[in-house]
Amino acid sequence: MEMKKRALVSVSDKTGVVDFCKGLAAFGYEIISTGGTAKALEKAGLEVIPISDITGFPECLDGRVKTLHPAVHAGLLAMRSNPEHMAQLEKLGINTIDIVCVNLYPFKETLMKGASFDECVENIDIGGPTMIRAAAKNYQDVAVLVDPKDYDLILTELGQGGITLETKKMLQYKVFAHTAVYDSMISNFLADSLGIQYPDSVTFAYEKAQGMRYGENPQQSAVFYNDEFVKKGSLSTARQLWGKELSYNNINDANGALMLVKEFGDTPAVVASKHANPCGVGTGETIYEAYMRAYNSDPVSVFGGILAINKEVDAATATEINKIFIEIVMAPSYSPEALEILERKKNIRLLQIEDISAPLDTSARDMKKVYGGLLVQEYDDTLLAGEDMSLFEKRAGVTETVNDAGKVKTSYGLGVVTKRIPTKDEVEALTFAWRVVKHTKSNAIVIGKKGRTTGIGMGQTNRIWAAQQAIEHAGDEAKGSVMASDAFFPFSDCVEECAKAGITAIIQPGGSIRDKDSVEECDRAGIAMVFVGDRHFRH
């Protein structure tokens, strides 16, 4: 039995497949095909062998069963160098299949359009993965394509005498990478449908977005991968309008600013960020006002920083931005005048993120890779315990317990713990500062006034240093400001610093065994303090 050169072609994505098959036919390959692919090829004038002619069995069960047959898989898996394999094919009357061109049912696309559970399950491909895995296992003899980008390469090599072993091995790798991603999407979808938040084993699908010149430092290589399922308001959706390629640090730092600006919803807001920490944050009636407040919070640190802006950048704001060196500006849009102004700066990078204020996808997870493992958690998408804004006007409950040694312990509930209740203006300033401290590296202290930060202390190994840093940065602006602390005060020393600086109100989670010391110190200084429960460590 003389073995004929054959290619099996069955694709969901038909990009370029007609021209590819015309090329194969020109090199003497018979084309075996199925369903819609066969119709498309026949319509283009190509001669096609239906899969049922190979299997001797009709497609059935609405096309669920068509390629799952020994006549297909023996033709794929037979090792041409093994005489016994070839003798068995001869005896069974089965021809080899030398090229497989298959891409899978569009499971991801079906899932992302919000299809029902049953429709998603129906778009789980069975025959396709089986075929391409079989072909890839026998890579020495079969070239298997899952990516239309490889069509031209295969035709070029056929024209040069044959597909090289190196190319076949590359195609083999692409098959198993492809099926690994495909299966991970399915398993994660099924876990979500069952409410399984943290499976016993987990894989994630990411798509390479771009290579990078280097990582955090020049001696480190790096690359950026997109989360294929986060499609709104993320850096993976950003469109770069101007400037050179983003670096590893650019993306990491920009993400910190982006996450914080989301906290302000539709309120015009500007976040100035440096090394993934906010250095100035402002809100206002206009983006110009918000920018000026953010800039004036820390004119020194903002130099060389990143701006996240949640409304269109206008000409007035662009003019102010251009007065200093800014690495990156992120915004939902730019006026034509603003673009013209900003593009006068050669080294600025302009990103457009149309849905910049889109809230976090609740199915997304916050992940940190550590040496030898992976930490996975929910994103910190709360603000106050129970999102209860009445905490700023109600008195916290107080309980006292006596231990065996006769020592009294005072515990506080949530709400106002001091004699003085914060004023309306202080409440606005407190909630503003609380949103900012949530996105500042621990130990973190933020002081501010209505609509603007005045000083930020971050990343310190103790809380008093963070408080002193924030107060020092604020200078005279500390007087009349409020303070937010991402975790409780272990001692009363932070309150003592607040009193000396003229800070009038404090927001913190509460929960220290020495809360009473801080409360009493606030009462002596006339400072209002609110316990809101939720802690916002950020490491």
Coordinates of C-alpha atoms in Angstrom, one line a residue, residues 1-4 74-98 138 141:
M1 CA 0.0 0.0 0.0
E2 CA 1.5 3.3 -1.1
M3 CA 1.1 6.0 1.6
K4 CA -0.2 9.3 0.3
A74 CA -3.5 5.3 14.0
G75 CA -2.6 7.5 11.0
L76 CA -1.3 10.1 13.4
L77 CA 0.5 8.0 16.0
A78 CA 2.2 5.4 13.7
M79 CA 5.9 5.9 13.9
R80 CA 7.2 5.8 10.3
S81 CA 10.6 4.4 11.5
N82 CA 8.9 1.4 13.2
P83 CA 8.4 -1.4 10.7
E84 CA 5.8 -3.1 12.9
H85 CA 3.7 0.1 13.0
M86 CA 3.8 0.5 9.3
A87 CA 3.0 -3.2 8.7
Q88 CA -0.1 -2.8 10.9
L89 CA -1.3 0.2 9.0
E90 CA -0.8 -1.8 5.7
K91 CA -2.8 -4.7 7.1
L92 CA -5.6 -2.3 8.4
G93 CA -5.6 -0.3 5.2
I94 CA -5.0 3.0 7.1
N95 CA -3.0 5.8 5.5
T96 CA -0.7 8.1 7.5
I97 CA -1.6 11.7 8.2
D98 CA 1.4 14.0 7.9
N138 CA 4.5 11.8 17.2
D141 CA 6.6 12.3 11.7

